[in-house]
Short mmCIF file of N, CA, C and O in Angstrom, two decimals:
data_model
loop_
_atom_site.label_atom_id
_atom_site.label_comp_id
_atom_site.label_asym_id
_atom_site.label_seq_id
_atom_site.Cartn_x
_atom_site.Cartn_y
_atom_site.Cartn_z
N MET A 57 70.73 -43.45 183.90
CA MET A 57 70.95 -43.20 185.32
C MET A 57 71.06 -41.70 185.52
O MET A 57 71.79 -41.01 184.81
N THR A 58 70.34 -41.19 186.48
CA THR A 58 70.43 -39.77 186.81
C THR A 58 71.09 -39.61 188.17
O THR A 58 70.91 -40.42 189.07
N VAL A 59 71.85 -38.54 188.27
CA VAL A 59 72.55 -38.23 189.51
C VAL A 59 71.88 -37.01 190.12
O VAL A 59 71.78 -35.97 189.48
N GLY A 60 71.39 -37.15 191.34
CA GLY A 60 70.77 -36.04 192.03
C GLY A 60 71.80 -35.07 192.58
O GLY A 60 73.02 -35.30 192.51
N ARG A 61 71.33 -33.95 193.12
CA ARG A 61 72.23 -32.93 193.64
C ARG A 61 73.04 -33.46 194.83
O ARG A 61 74.23 -33.21 194.92
N LYS A 62 72.40 -34.18 195.73
CA LYS A 62 73.12 -34.72 196.88
C LYS A 62 74.20 -35.69 196.44
O LYS A 62 75.33 -35.66 196.93
N THR A 63 73.86 -36.54 195.50
CA THR A 63 74.83 -37.50 194.99
C THR A 63 75.95 -36.78 194.24
O THR A 63 77.12 -37.16 194.36
N GLY A 64 75.60 -35.75 193.48
CA GLY A 64 76.60 -34.96 192.77
C GLY A 64 77.60 -34.32 193.72
O GLY A 64 78.81 -34.37 193.50
N TRP A 65 77.09 -33.72 194.78
CA TRP A 65 77.99 -33.10 195.77
C TRP A 65 78.84 -34.16 196.47
O TRP A 65 80.01 -33.93 196.76
N PHE A 66 78.24 -35.30 196.74
CA PHE A 66 79.00 -36.38 197.37
C PHE A 66 80.14 -36.84 196.46
O PHE A 66 81.27 -37.03 196.92
N LEU A 67 79.86 -37.02 195.17
CA LEU A 67 80.90 -37.44 194.24
C LEU A 67 82.00 -36.40 194.11
O LEU A 67 83.19 -36.75 194.03
N VAL A 68 81.65 -35.14 194.10
CA VAL A 68 82.66 -34.08 194.04
C VAL A 68 83.51 -34.09 195.31
O VAL A 68 84.73 -33.94 195.26
N ALA A 69 82.88 -34.30 196.46
CA ALA A 69 83.62 -34.34 197.72
C ALA A 69 84.55 -35.56 197.75
O ALA A 69 85.70 -35.45 198.20
N VAL A 70 84.09 -36.70 197.28
CA VAL A 70 84.93 -37.89 197.24
C VAL A 70 86.12 -37.67 196.30
O VAL A 70 87.24 -38.04 196.61
N ALA A 71 85.88 -37.02 195.17
CA ALA A 71 86.96 -36.73 194.22
C ALA A 71 87.98 -35.79 194.85
O ALA A 71 89.19 -36.01 194.72
N ALA A 72 87.52 -34.75 195.54
CA ALA A 72 88.45 -33.81 196.18
C ALA A 72 89.27 -34.51 197.25
O ALA A 72 90.50 -34.31 197.35
N TRP A 73 88.63 -35.35 198.05
CA TRP A 73 89.33 -36.10 199.08
C TRP A 73 90.36 -37.04 198.46
O TRP A 73 91.48 -37.17 198.94
N SER A 74 89.97 -37.68 197.37
CA SER A 74 90.88 -38.59 196.67
C SER A 74 92.10 -37.85 196.15
O SER A 74 93.23 -38.31 196.31
N PHE A 75 91.90 -36.70 195.51
CA PHE A 75 93.02 -35.92 195.00
C PHE A 75 93.94 -35.49 196.14
O PHE A 75 95.16 -35.56 196.02
N LEU A 76 93.36 -35.05 197.22
CA LEU A 76 94.16 -34.57 198.35
C LEU A 76 95.00 -35.71 198.94
O LEU A 76 96.22 -35.59 199.09
N THR A 77 94.36 -36.81 199.27
CA THR A 77 95.08 -37.89 199.95
C THR A 77 96.08 -38.57 199.05
O THR A 77 97.20 -38.87 199.48
N TRP A 78 95.73 -38.82 197.78
CA TRP A 78 96.64 -39.56 196.91
C TRP A 78 97.79 -38.70 196.41
O TRP A 78 98.88 -39.22 196.16
N THR A 79 97.59 -37.39 196.27
CA THR A 79 98.74 -36.54 195.93
C THR A 79 99.70 -36.44 197.10
O THR A 79 100.92 -36.42 196.90
N MET A 80 99.17 -36.38 198.32
CA MET A 80 100.07 -36.39 199.49
C MET A 80 100.82 -37.71 199.57
O MET A 80 102.02 -37.73 199.87
N PHE A 81 100.14 -38.81 199.30
CA PHE A 81 100.80 -40.12 199.32
C PHE A 81 101.87 -40.20 198.25
O PHE A 81 102.96 -40.73 198.49
N ALA A 82 101.58 -39.65 197.06
CA ALA A 82 102.57 -39.65 195.99
C ALA A 82 103.80 -38.84 196.38
O ALA A 82 104.94 -39.25 196.13
N ARG A 83 103.58 -37.70 197.01
CA ARG A 83 104.70 -36.88 197.46
C ARG A 83 105.53 -37.61 198.50
O ARG A 83 106.77 -37.62 198.45
N ASN A 84 104.88 -38.26 199.44
CA ASN A 84 105.59 -39.02 200.47
C ASN A 84 106.35 -40.21 199.87
O ASN A 84 107.47 -40.50 200.29
N LEU A 85 105.74 -40.86 198.89
CA LEU A 85 106.40 -41.98 198.24
C LEU A 85 107.63 -41.50 197.48
O LEU A 85 108.69 -42.13 197.53
N TYR A 86 107.50 -40.38 196.79
CA TYR A 86 108.65 -39.82 196.07
C TYR A 86 109.77 -39.43 197.03
O TYR A 86 110.95 -39.71 196.77
N ASP A 87 109.40 -38.78 198.13
CA ASP A 87 110.42 -38.39 199.12
C ASP A 87 111.13 -39.61 199.70
O ASP A 87 112.35 -39.58 199.90
N ALA A 88 110.39 -40.68 199.96
CA ALA A 88 111.00 -41.90 200.49
C ALA A 88 111.96 -42.51 199.46
O ALA A 88 113.06 -42.94 199.81
N HIS A 89 111.56 -42.51 198.21
CA HIS A 89 112.42 -43.06 197.17
C HIS A 89 113.65 -42.19 196.98
O HIS A 89 114.77 -42.70 196.84
N ALA A 90 113.47 -40.87 196.99
CA ALA A 90 114.59 -39.96 196.79
C ALA A 90 115.59 -40.02 197.95
O ALA A 90 116.79 -39.79 197.75
N SER A 91 115.12 -40.34 199.14
CA SER A 91 116.01 -40.41 200.30
C SER A 91 116.75 -41.75 200.36
O SER A 91 117.56 -41.96 201.26
N GLY A 92 116.43 -42.64 199.43
CA GLY A 92 117.14 -43.91 199.38
C GLY A 92 116.56 -45.00 200.25
O GLY A 92 117.26 -45.94 200.63
N GLU A 93 115.28 -44.91 200.57
CA GLU A 93 114.65 -45.94 201.40
C GLU A 93 114.77 -47.30 200.70
O GLU A 93 114.50 -47.42 199.51
N ASP A 94 115.19 -48.29 201.46
CA ASP A 94 115.47 -49.61 200.89
C ASP A 94 114.20 -50.45 200.85
O ASP A 94 113.76 -51.00 201.87
N ARG A 95 113.59 -50.52 199.69
CA ARG A 95 112.38 -51.33 199.48
C ARG A 95 112.56 -52.13 198.19
O ARG A 95 113.27 -51.71 197.28
N PRO A 96 111.87 -53.25 198.06
CA PRO A 96 111.92 -54.00 196.80
C PRO A 96 111.28 -53.18 195.67
O PRO A 96 110.42 -52.32 195.91
N GLN A 97 111.70 -53.45 194.46
CA GLN A 97 111.17 -52.71 193.29
C GLN A 97 109.66 -52.86 193.18
O GLN A 97 108.97 -51.92 192.80
N GLY A 98 109.13 -54.02 193.52
CA GLY A 98 107.69 -54.25 193.46
C GLY A 98 106.90 -53.30 194.35
O GLY A 98 105.76 -52.94 194.03
N TYR A 99 107.47 -52.92 195.47
CA TYR A 99 106.82 -51.97 196.38
C TYR A 99 106.56 -50.66 195.66
O TYR A 99 105.46 -50.11 195.73
N TRP A 100 107.58 -50.14 194.98
CA TRP A 100 107.45 -48.84 194.30
C TRP A 100 106.47 -48.94 193.14
O TRP A 100 105.64 -48.05 192.94
N ILE A 101 106.53 -50.06 192.41
CA ILE A 101 105.65 -50.24 191.26
C ILE A 101 104.19 -50.37 191.71
O ILE A 101 103.29 -49.74 191.15
N ALA A 102 103.95 -51.17 192.72
CA ALA A 102 102.59 -51.39 193.20
C ALA A 102 101.97 -50.10 193.73
O ALA A 102 100.82 -49.78 193.43
N HIS A 103 102.72 -49.36 194.51
CA HIS A 103 102.17 -48.13 195.08
C HIS A 103 101.99 -47.05 194.03
O HIS A 103 101.04 -46.26 194.09
N THR A 104 102.86 -47.00 193.05
CA THR A 104 102.67 -46.06 191.95
C THR A 104 101.41 -46.43 191.17
O THR A 104 100.62 -45.54 190.79
N GLY A 105 101.19 -47.71 190.95
CA GLY A 105 99.96 -48.16 190.29
C GLY A 105 98.72 -47.79 191.07
O GLY A 105 97.72 -47.34 190.50
N LEU A 106 98.76 -47.94 192.37
CA LEU A 106 97.63 -47.55 193.22
C LEU A 106 97.34 -46.06 193.10
O LEU A 106 96.18 -45.65 193.02
N ILE A 107 98.39 -45.27 193.09
CA ILE A 107 98.21 -43.82 192.98
C ILE A 107 97.55 -43.47 191.65
O ILE A 107 96.58 -42.70 191.62
N VAL A 108 98.05 -44.03 190.56
CA VAL A 108 97.51 -43.72 189.24
C VAL A 108 96.04 -44.14 189.13
O VAL A 108 95.20 -43.36 188.68
N VAL A 109 95.73 -45.35 189.55
CA VAL A 109 94.35 -45.85 189.46
C VAL A 109 93.41 -44.99 190.30
O VAL A 109 92.32 -44.60 189.85
N ASN A 110 93.81 -44.65 191.52
CA ASN A 110 92.92 -43.89 192.39
C ASN A 110 92.76 -42.44 191.93
O ASN A 110 91.69 -41.85 192.10
N LEU A 111 93.79 -41.86 191.33
CA LEU A 111 93.62 -40.51 190.77
C LEU A 111 92.70 -40.55 189.55
O LEU A 111 91.89 -39.63 189.36
N CYS A 112 92.78 -41.61 188.76
CA CYS A 112 91.85 -41.76 187.63
C CYS A 112 90.41 -41.92 188.12
O CYS A 112 89.49 -41.33 187.55
N LEU A 113 90.23 -42.69 189.17
CA LEU A 113 88.89 -42.81 189.76
C LEU A 113 88.39 -41.47 190.28
O LEU A 113 87.20 -41.14 190.15
N GLY A 114 89.28 -40.68 190.86
CA GLY A 114 88.91 -39.35 191.32
C GLY A 114 88.43 -38.47 190.17
O GLY A 114 87.46 -37.72 190.32
N VAL A 115 89.08 -38.57 189.02
CA VAL A 115 88.65 -37.81 187.85
C VAL A 115 87.26 -38.26 187.41
O VAL A 115 86.39 -37.43 187.11
N VAL A 116 87.05 -39.56 187.39
CA VAL A 116 85.74 -40.09 187.00
C VAL A 116 84.66 -39.60 187.96
O VAL A 116 83.58 -39.13 187.53
N PHE A 117 84.92 -39.66 189.25
CA PHE A 117 83.93 -39.19 190.24
C PHE A 117 83.67 -37.70 190.08
O PHE A 117 82.52 -37.24 190.19
N ALA A 118 84.72 -36.92 189.84
CA ALA A 118 84.55 -35.48 189.67
C ALA A 118 83.70 -35.18 188.44
O ALA A 118 82.79 -34.33 188.50
N VAL A 119 83.97 -35.84 187.35
CA VAL A 119 83.21 -35.61 186.12
C VAL A 119 81.74 -35.98 186.32
O VAL A 119 80.84 -35.21 185.95
N LEU A 120 81.49 -37.14 186.91
CA LEU A 120 80.10 -37.55 187.15
C LEU A 120 79.39 -36.59 188.09
O LEU A 120 78.23 -36.25 187.88
N GLY A 121 80.09 -36.17 189.14
CA GLY A 121 79.48 -35.25 190.09
C GLY A 121 79.17 -33.90 189.48
O GLY A 121 78.08 -33.35 189.68
N VAL A 122 80.09 -33.36 188.72
CA VAL A 122 79.87 -32.05 188.08
C VAL A 122 78.76 -32.14 187.04
O VAL A 122 77.91 -31.25 186.95
N ARG A 123 78.74 -33.22 186.29
CA ARG A 123 77.65 -33.40 185.31
C ARG A 123 76.30 -33.45 186.01
O ARG A 123 75.31 -32.90 185.53
N GLY A 124 76.24 -34.16 187.14
CA GLY A 124 75.00 -34.24 187.89
C GLY A 124 74.57 -32.89 188.44
O GLY A 124 73.39 -32.56 188.44
N LEU A 125 75.54 -32.09 188.88
CA LEU A 125 75.20 -30.77 189.41
C LEU A 125 74.76 -29.82 188.30
O LEU A 125 73.85 -29.01 188.50
N ARG A 126 75.40 -29.90 187.17
CA ARG A 126 75.03 -29.02 186.04
C ARG A 126 73.68 -29.38 185.46
O ARG A 126 72.91 -28.51 185.06
N LYS A 127 73.40 -30.67 185.36
CA LYS A 127 72.15 -31.12 184.77
C LYS A 127 70.95 -30.67 185.61
O LYS A 127 69.91 -30.31 185.09
N ARG A 128 71.10 -30.67 186.90
CA ARG A 128 70.00 -30.35 187.81
C ARG A 128 69.89 -28.86 188.11
O ARG A 128 68.91 -28.43 188.70
N ALA A 129 70.90 -28.07 187.77
CA ALA A 129 70.90 -26.64 188.15
C ALA A 129 69.90 -25.85 187.36
O ALA A 129 69.37 -26.18 186.39
#
């Protein structure tokens, strides 16, 4: 499978957006937990899992996008 320049830039943009949104969400989740927000333990575990998985996907998209841009340059 080859990644073209447009696809490479798209993947890099998706990765950047993912890092931005999920790090902000992680910060907000931490602030809510630190302030003593009353939620079930499953809420914190599930959302932490979502953050980790989506940041890992962002890394994968970034790597694929950069590889595609370097290969075609």
